[in-house]
Short mmCIF file of C-alpha atoms and ligand atoms in Angstrom, two decimals:
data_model
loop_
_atom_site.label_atom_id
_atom_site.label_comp_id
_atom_site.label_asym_id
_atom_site.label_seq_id
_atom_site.Cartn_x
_atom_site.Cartn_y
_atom_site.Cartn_z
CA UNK O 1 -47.04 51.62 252.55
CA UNK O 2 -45.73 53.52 249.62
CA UNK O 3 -43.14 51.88 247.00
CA UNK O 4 -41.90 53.86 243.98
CA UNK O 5 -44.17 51.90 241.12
CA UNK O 6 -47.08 53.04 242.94
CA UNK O 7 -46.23 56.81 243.78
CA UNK O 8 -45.26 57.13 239.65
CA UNK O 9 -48.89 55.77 239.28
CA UNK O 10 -50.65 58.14 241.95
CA UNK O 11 -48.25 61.29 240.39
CA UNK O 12 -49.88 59.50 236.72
CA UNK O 13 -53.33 60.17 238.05
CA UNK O 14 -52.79 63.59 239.43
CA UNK O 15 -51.77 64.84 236.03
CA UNK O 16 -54.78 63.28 234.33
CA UNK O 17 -57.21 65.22 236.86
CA UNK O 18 -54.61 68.54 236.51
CA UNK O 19 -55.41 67.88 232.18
CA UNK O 20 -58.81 67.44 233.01
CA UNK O 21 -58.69 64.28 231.08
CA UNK O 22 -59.66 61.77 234.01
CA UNK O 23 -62.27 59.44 233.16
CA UNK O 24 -65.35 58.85 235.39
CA UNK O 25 -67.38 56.26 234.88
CA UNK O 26 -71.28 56.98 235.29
CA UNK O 27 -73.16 54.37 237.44
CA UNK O 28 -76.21 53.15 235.54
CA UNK O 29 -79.26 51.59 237.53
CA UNK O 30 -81.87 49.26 235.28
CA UNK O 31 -82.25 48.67 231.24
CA UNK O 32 -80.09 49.96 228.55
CA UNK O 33 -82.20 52.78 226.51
CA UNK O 34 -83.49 56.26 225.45
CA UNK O 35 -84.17 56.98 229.24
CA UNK O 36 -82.19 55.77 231.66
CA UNK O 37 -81.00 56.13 235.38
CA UNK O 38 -77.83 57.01 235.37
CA UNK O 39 -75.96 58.28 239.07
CA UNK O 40 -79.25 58.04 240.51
CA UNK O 41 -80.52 61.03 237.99
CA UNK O 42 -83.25 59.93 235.44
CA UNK O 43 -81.97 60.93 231.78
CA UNK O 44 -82.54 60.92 228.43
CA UNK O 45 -79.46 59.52 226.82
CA UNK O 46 -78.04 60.27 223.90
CA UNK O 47 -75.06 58.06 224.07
CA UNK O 48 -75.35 54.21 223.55
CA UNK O 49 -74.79 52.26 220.74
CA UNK O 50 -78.31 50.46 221.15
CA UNK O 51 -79.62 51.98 217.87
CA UNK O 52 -82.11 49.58 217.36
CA UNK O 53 -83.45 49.71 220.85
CA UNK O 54 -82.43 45.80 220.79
CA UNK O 55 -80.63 45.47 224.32
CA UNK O 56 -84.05 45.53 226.44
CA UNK O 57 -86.39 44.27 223.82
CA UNK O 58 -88.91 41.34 225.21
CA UNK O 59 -88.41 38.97 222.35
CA UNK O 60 -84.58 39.17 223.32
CA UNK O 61 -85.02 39.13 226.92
CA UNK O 62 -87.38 36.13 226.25
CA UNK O 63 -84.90 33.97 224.30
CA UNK O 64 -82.43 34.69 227.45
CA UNK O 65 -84.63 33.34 229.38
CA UNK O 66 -85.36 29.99 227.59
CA UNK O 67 -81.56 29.07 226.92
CA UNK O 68 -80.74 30.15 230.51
CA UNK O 69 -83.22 27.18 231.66
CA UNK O 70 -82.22 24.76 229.30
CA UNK O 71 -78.51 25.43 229.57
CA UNK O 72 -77.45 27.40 232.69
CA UNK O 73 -75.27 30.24 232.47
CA UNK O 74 -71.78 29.42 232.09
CA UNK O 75 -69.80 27.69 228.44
CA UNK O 76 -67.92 25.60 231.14
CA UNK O 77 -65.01 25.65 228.37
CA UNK O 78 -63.48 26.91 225.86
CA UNK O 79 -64.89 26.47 222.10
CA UNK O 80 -61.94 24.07 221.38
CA UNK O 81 -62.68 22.09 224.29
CA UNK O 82 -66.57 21.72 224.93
CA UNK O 83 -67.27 25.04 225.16
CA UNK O 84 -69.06 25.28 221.79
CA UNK O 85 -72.76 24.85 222.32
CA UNK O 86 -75.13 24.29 219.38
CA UNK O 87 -76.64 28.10 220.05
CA UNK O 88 -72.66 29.68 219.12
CA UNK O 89 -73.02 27.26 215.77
CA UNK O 90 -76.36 28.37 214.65
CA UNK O 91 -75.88 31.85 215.43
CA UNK O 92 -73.11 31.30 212.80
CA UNK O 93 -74.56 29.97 210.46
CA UNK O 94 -77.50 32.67 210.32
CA UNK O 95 -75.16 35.64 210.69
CA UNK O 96 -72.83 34.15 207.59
CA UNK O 97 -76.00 33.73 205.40
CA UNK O 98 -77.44 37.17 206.99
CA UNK O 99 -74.48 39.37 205.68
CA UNK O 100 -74.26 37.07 202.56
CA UNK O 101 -70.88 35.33 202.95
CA UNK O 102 -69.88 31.68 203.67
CA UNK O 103 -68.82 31.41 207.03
CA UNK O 104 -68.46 32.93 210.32
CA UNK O 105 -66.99 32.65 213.91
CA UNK O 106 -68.51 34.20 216.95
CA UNK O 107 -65.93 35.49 219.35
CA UNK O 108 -66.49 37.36 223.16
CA UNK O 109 -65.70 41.27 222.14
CA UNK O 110 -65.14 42.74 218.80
CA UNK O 111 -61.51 43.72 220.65
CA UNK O 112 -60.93 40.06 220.46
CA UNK O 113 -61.98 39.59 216.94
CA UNK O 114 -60.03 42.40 215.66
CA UNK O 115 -56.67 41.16 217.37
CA UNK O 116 -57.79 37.48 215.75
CA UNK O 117 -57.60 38.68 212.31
CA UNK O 118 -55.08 40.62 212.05
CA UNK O 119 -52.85 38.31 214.71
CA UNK O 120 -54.06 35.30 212.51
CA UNK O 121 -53.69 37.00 208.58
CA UNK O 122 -50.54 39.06 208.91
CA UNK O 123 -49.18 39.14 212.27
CA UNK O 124 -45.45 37.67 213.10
CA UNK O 125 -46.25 34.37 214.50
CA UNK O 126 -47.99 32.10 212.52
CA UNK O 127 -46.63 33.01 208.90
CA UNK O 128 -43.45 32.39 207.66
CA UNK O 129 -42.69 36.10 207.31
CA UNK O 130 -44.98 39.01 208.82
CA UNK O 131 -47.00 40.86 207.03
CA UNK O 132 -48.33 44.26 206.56
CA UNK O 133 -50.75 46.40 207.97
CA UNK O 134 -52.87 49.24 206.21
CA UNK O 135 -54.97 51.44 208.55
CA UNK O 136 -56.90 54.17 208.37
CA UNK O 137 -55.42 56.75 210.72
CA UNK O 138 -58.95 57.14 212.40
CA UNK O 139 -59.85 53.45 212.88
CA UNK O 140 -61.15 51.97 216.38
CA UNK O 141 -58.55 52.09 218.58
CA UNK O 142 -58.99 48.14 218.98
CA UNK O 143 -57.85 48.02 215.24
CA UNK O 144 -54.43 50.08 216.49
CA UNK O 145 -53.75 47.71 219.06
CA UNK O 146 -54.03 45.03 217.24
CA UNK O 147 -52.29 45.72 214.42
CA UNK O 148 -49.58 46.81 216.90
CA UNK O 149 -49.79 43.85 218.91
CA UNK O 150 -49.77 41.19 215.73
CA UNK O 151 -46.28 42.34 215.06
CA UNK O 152 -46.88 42.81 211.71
CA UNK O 153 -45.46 45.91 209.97
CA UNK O 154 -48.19 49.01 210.71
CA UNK O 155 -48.55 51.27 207.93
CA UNK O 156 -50.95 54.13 208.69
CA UNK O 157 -52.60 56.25 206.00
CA UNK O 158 -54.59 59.55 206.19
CA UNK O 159 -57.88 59.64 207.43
CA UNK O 160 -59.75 58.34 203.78
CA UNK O 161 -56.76 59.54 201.58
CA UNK O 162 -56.91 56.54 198.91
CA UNK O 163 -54.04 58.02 197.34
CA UNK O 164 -51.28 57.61 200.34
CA UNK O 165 -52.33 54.04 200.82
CA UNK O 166 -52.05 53.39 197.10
CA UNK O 167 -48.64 54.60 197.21
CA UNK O 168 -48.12 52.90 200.39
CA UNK O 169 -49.40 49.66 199.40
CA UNK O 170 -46.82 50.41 196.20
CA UNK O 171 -43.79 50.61 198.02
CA UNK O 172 -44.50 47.35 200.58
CA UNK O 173 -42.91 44.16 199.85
CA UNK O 174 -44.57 42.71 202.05
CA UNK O 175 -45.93 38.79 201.16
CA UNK O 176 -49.49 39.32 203.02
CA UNK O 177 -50.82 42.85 203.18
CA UNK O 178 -54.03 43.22 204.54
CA UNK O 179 -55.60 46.74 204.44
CA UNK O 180 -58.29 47.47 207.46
CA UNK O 181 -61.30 49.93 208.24
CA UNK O 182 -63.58 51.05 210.36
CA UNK O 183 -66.59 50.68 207.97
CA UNK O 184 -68.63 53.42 210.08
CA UNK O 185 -66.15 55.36 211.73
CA UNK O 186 -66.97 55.59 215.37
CA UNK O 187 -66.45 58.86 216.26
CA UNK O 188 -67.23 60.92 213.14
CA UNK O 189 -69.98 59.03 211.76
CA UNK O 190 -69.01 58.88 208.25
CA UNK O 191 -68.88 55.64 206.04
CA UNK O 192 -65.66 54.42 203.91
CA UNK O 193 -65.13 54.15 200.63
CA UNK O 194 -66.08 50.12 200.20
CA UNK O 195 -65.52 49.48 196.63
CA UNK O 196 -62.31 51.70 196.12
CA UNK O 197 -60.80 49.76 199.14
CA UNK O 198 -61.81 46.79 197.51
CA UNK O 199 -60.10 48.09 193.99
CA UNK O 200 -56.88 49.02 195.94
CA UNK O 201 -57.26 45.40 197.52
CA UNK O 202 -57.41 43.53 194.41
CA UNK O 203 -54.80 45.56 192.59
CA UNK O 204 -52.19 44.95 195.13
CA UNK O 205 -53.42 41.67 195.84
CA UNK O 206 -54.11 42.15 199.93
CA UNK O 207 -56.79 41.21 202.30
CA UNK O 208 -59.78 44.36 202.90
CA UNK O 209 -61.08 43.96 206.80
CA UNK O 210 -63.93 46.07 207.67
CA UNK O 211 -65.25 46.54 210.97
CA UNK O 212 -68.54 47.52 210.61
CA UNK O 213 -69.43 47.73 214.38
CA UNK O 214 -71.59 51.02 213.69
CA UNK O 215 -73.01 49.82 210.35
CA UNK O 216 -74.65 46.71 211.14
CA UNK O 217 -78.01 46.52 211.97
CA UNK O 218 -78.77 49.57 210.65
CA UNK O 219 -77.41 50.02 207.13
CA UNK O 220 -79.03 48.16 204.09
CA UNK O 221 -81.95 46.63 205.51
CA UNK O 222 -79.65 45.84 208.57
CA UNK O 223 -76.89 43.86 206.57
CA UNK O 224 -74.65 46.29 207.29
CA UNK O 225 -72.36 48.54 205.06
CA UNK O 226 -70.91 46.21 202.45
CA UNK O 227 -71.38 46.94 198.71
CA UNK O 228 -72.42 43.42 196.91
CA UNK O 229 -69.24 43.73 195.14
CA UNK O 230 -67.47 43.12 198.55
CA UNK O 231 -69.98 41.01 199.77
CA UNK O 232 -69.33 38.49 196.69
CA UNK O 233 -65.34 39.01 197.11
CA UNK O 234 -63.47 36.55 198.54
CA UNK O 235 -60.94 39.03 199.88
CA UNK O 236 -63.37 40.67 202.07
CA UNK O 237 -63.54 40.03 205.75
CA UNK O 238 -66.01 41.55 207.51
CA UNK O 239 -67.02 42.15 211.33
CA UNK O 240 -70.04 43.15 212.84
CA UNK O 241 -69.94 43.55 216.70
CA UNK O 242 -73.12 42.34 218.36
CA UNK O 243 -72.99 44.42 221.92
CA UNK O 244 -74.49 47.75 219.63
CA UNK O 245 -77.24 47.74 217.34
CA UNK O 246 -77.76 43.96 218.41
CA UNK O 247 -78.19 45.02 221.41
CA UNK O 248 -76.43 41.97 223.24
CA UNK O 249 -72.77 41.38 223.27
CA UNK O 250 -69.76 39.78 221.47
CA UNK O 251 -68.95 40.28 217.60
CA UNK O 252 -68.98 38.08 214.51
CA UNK O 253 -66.28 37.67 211.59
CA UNK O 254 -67.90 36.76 208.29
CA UNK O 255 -65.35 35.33 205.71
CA UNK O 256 -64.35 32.61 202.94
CA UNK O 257 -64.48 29.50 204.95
CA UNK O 258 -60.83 29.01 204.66
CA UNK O 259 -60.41 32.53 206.64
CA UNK O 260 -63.20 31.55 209.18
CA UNK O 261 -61.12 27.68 209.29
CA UNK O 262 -57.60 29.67 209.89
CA UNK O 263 -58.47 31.54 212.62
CA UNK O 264 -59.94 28.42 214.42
CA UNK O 265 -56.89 26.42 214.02
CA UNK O 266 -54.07 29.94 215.02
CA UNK O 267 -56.63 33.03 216.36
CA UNK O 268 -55.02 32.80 220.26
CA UNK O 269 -57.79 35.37 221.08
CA UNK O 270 -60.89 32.47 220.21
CA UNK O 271 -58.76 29.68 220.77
CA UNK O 272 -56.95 30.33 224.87
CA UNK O 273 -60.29 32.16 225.63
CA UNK O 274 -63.67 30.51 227.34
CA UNK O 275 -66.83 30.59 225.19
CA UNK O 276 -69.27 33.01 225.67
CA UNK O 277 -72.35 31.79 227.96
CA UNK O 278 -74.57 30.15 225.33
CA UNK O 279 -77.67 32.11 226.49
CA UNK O 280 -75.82 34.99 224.78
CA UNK O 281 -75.59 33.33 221.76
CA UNK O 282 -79.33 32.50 222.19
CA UNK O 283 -80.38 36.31 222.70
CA UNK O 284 -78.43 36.86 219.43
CA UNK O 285 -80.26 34.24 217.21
CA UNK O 286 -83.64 36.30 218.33
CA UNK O 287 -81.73 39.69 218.16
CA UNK O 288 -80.99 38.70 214.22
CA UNK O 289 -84.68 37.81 213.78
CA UNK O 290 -85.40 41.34 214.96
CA UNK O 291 -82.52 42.55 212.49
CA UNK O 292 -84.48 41.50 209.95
CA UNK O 293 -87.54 42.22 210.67
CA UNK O 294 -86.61 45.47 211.69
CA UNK O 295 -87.51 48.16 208.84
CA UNK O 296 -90.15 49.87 211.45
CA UNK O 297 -87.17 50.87 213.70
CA UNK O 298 -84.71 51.86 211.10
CA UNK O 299 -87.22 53.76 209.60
CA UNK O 300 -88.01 55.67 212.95
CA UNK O 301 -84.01 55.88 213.78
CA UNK O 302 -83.82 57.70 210.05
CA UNK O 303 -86.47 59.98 210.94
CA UNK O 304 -84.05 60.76 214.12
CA UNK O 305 -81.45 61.83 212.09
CA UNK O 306 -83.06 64.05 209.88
CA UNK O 307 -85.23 65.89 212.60
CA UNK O 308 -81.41 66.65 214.09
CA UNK O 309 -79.80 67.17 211.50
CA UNK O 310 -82.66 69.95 210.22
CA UNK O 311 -83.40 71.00 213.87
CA UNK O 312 -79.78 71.75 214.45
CA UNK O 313 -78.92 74.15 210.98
CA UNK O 314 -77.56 77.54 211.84
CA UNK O 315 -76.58 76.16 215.15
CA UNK O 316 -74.08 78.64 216.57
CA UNK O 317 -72.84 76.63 219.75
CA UNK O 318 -70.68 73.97 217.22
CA UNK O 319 -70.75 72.49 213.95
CA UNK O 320 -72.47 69.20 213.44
CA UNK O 321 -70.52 66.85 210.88
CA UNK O 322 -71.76 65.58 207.97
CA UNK O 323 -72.98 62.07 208.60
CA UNK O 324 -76.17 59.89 207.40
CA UNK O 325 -75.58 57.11 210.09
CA UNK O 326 -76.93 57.39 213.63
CA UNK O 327 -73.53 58.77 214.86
CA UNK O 328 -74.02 62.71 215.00
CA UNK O 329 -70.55 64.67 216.54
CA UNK O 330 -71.30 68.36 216.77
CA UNK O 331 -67.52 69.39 217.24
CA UNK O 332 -67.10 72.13 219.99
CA UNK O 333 -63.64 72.41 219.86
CA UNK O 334 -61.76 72.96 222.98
CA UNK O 335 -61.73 69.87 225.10
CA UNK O 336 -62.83 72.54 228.42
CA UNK O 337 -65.92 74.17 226.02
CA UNK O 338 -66.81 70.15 225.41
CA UNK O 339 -67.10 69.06 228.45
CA UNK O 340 -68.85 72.31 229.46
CA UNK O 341 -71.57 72.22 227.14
CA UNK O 342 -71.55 68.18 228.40
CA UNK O 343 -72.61 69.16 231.82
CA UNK O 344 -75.19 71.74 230.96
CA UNK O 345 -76.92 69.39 228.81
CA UNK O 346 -76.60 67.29 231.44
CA UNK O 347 -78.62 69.62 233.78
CA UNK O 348 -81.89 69.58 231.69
CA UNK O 349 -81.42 65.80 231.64
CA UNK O 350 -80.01 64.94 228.40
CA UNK O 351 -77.01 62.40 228.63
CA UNK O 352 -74.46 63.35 225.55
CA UNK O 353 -71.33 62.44 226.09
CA UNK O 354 -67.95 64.86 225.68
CA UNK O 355 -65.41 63.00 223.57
CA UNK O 356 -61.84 64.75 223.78
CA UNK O 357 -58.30 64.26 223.17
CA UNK O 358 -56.68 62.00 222.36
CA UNK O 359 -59.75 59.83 221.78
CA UNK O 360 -60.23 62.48 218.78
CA UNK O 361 -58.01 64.69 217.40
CA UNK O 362 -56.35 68.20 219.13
CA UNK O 363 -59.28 70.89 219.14
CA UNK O 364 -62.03 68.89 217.34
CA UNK O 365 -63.40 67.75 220.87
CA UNK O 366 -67.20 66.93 220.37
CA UNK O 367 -70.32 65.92 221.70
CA UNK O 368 -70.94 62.46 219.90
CA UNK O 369 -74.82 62.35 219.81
CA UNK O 370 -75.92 59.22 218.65
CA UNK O 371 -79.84 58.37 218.24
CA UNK O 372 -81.59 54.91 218.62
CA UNK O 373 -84.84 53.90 217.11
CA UNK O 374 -86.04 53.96 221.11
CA UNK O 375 -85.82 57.49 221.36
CA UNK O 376 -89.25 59.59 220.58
CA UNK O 377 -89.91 62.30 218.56
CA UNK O 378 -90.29 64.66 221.27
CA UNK O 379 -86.73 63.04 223.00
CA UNK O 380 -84.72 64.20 220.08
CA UNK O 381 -87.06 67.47 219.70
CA UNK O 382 -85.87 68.28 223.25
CA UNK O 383 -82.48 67.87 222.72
CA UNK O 384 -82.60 70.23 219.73
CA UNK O 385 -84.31 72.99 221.92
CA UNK O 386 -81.04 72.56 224.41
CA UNK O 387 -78.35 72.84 222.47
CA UNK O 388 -79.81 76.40 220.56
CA UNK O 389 -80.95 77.76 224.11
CA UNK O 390 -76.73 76.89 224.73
CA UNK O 391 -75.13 78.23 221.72
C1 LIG A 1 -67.07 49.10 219.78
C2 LIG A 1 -66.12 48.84 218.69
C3 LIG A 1 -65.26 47.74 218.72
C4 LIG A 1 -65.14 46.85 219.94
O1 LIG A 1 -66.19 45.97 220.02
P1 LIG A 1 -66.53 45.36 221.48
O2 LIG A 1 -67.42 44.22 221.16
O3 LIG A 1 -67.19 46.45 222.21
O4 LIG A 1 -65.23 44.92 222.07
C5 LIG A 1 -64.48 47.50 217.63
N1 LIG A 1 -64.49 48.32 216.56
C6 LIG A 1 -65.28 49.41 216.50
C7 LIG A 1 -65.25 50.29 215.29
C8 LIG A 1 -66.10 49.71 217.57
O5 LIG A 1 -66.85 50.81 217.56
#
């Protein structure tokens, strides 16, 4: 039985195959990690956001364990209801005092938390005029859509050009302007500009959001990327998603109380949403222990990086951007030559994933390596001996 809608949507597909720019998704057997089974193939992957090695770690797996005994799986409810278990409140409490600011809110997926904040601090509904929004033109795309979806006005500056956004932020008339980042941008690796945000913020009197999903864990003794300037400023909101280097799942917004308050009483994404499954919560208490404890495996993870990023000079098959954090694109180029040198990889058993249009920009498809303290030495090594024996 065929009906118009659903012919536009097979004739929708077809063209994404005839692009090549159908997804796939790979079917993954066991643990998260360095090695993995993935379609039945064992791998080494170079692709997940488990930098620390935290998403199959005992301890973690352990404190699962214990809360799913004493609790049972699902929060039953939502947080406003009686969905919010003492495990949600301490992880709070520890993640606030963690990242060094007074308050924070757990919510399911950093998607969520991003359309909270910006929804909650300048969208349409819940001020008495909207607001505006600043972006960088290469944030998460979960910043985009939320941004869109607040209905505030969406301003969008060049990839790190301070200057457009100063003259943006100039021109707006706007009565709450709230300027966001990606704090590690996700698919180039590089960090923004903290404190020159946070000048920009205070000199035009807005709100600086910074989604440090790729920073936390792993930069300044796993605090994440904040300068203490923005750590002390009351201005600065900042998120930390908990499904990568913690290893587990969800995200946490760490903010003035008075931010952390407002999105309680107007965030529609933590308020008409059912609390996570306490047990998480309870694998992220231990995951922050490990956090903290964890100089050993940030140490190894920067060893990663610089055996790549010296193993890979003179490289002739692409050109690896610069980038300190355990996000490593070597940009190909074409998104055909990406996806190419993809599945050859692929063939000695190395897992790196091609990222194309229109995830990046036109002709700067890549392979986005990223490392984990769980890889070895040798795992990295190999990798390394690949992509020369390709270029
Ligand atoms: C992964 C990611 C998100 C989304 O977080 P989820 O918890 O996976 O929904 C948001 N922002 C950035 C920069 C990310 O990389």
């Amino acid at each position: 039985m065929s009906f118009a809608a659903l012919t536009r949507l097979q004739q929708g597909l077809a063209a994404l195959q005839a692009d090549h720019l159908e997804r796939r998704r790979l079917l993954l057997d066991g643990a998260q990690g360095a090695q993995i089974t993935i379609n039945g193939q064992r791998v080494v992957s170079f692709c997940s956001n488990d930098y620390l090695g935290l998403a199959a770690d005992p301890a973690v797996i352990a404190a699962g364990h214990a809360a799913l005994d004493q609790c049972g799986v699902g929060a039953g409810a939502a947080h406003l209801i009686t969905g919010h278990h003492r495990y949600h409140q301490d992880f709070e409490t520890a993640f606030a005092q963690f990242v060094g600011k007074p308050a924070a809110l757990l919510f399911s997926t950093g998607y969520m938390a991003n359309l909270a904040v910006l929804t909650a601090l300048a969208g349409r509904r819940h001020l008495d005029r909207g607001g505006e929004v600043f972006g960088d033109k290469l944030n998460h795309a979960s910043l985009v859509d939320a941004a869109q979806l607040s209905g505030a006005t969406f301003t969008r500056y060049r990839h790190g050009d301070l200057a457009q956004l100063e003259s943006q932020l100039t021109k707006s008339d706007a009565p709450d302007k709230l300027i966001v980042s990606d704090l590690v941008f996700s698919m180039d690796g590089d960090i923004a500009p903290v404190d020159a945000l946070l000048d920009l913020a205070e000199r035009h009197d807005a709100w600086l959001f910074l989604d440090d999903a790729h920073g936390f864990g792993v930069l300044n003794d796993g605090r994440g990327g904040l300068t203490e300037r923005a750590r002390a400023s009351d201005r600065v909101i900042y998120l930390a998603t908990l499904g990568k280097a913690a290893g587990v799942s969800g995200a946490a917004v760490a903010a003035h109380a008075a931010v952390i308050d407002w999105l309680v009483q107007r965030a529609r994404s933590y308020i008409y949403t059912t609390a996570s499954p306490p047990m998480l919560a309870a694998c992220l208490l231990e995951s922050l222990h490990q956090i903290e404890a964890g100089e050993v495996r940030r140490e190894r993870l920067r060893s990663h990086i610089m055996q790549l990023r010296q193993g890979l000079a003179g490289l002739t098959l692409g050109v690896l951007m610069p980038s300190g954090t355990p996000i490593q694109p070597l940009v190909i180029g074409a998104n055909a030559d990406a996806v190419r040198a993809s599945q050859a990889l692929l063939q000695h058993g190395l897992l790196v994933p091609a990222i194309r249009t229109p995830t990046v920009p036109v002709n700067t498809a890549r392979l986005r390596i990223t490392l984990s303290a769980a890889h070895s030495a040798d795992d990295v090594a190999q990798l390394i001996e690949a992509l020369h024996a390709l270029g």
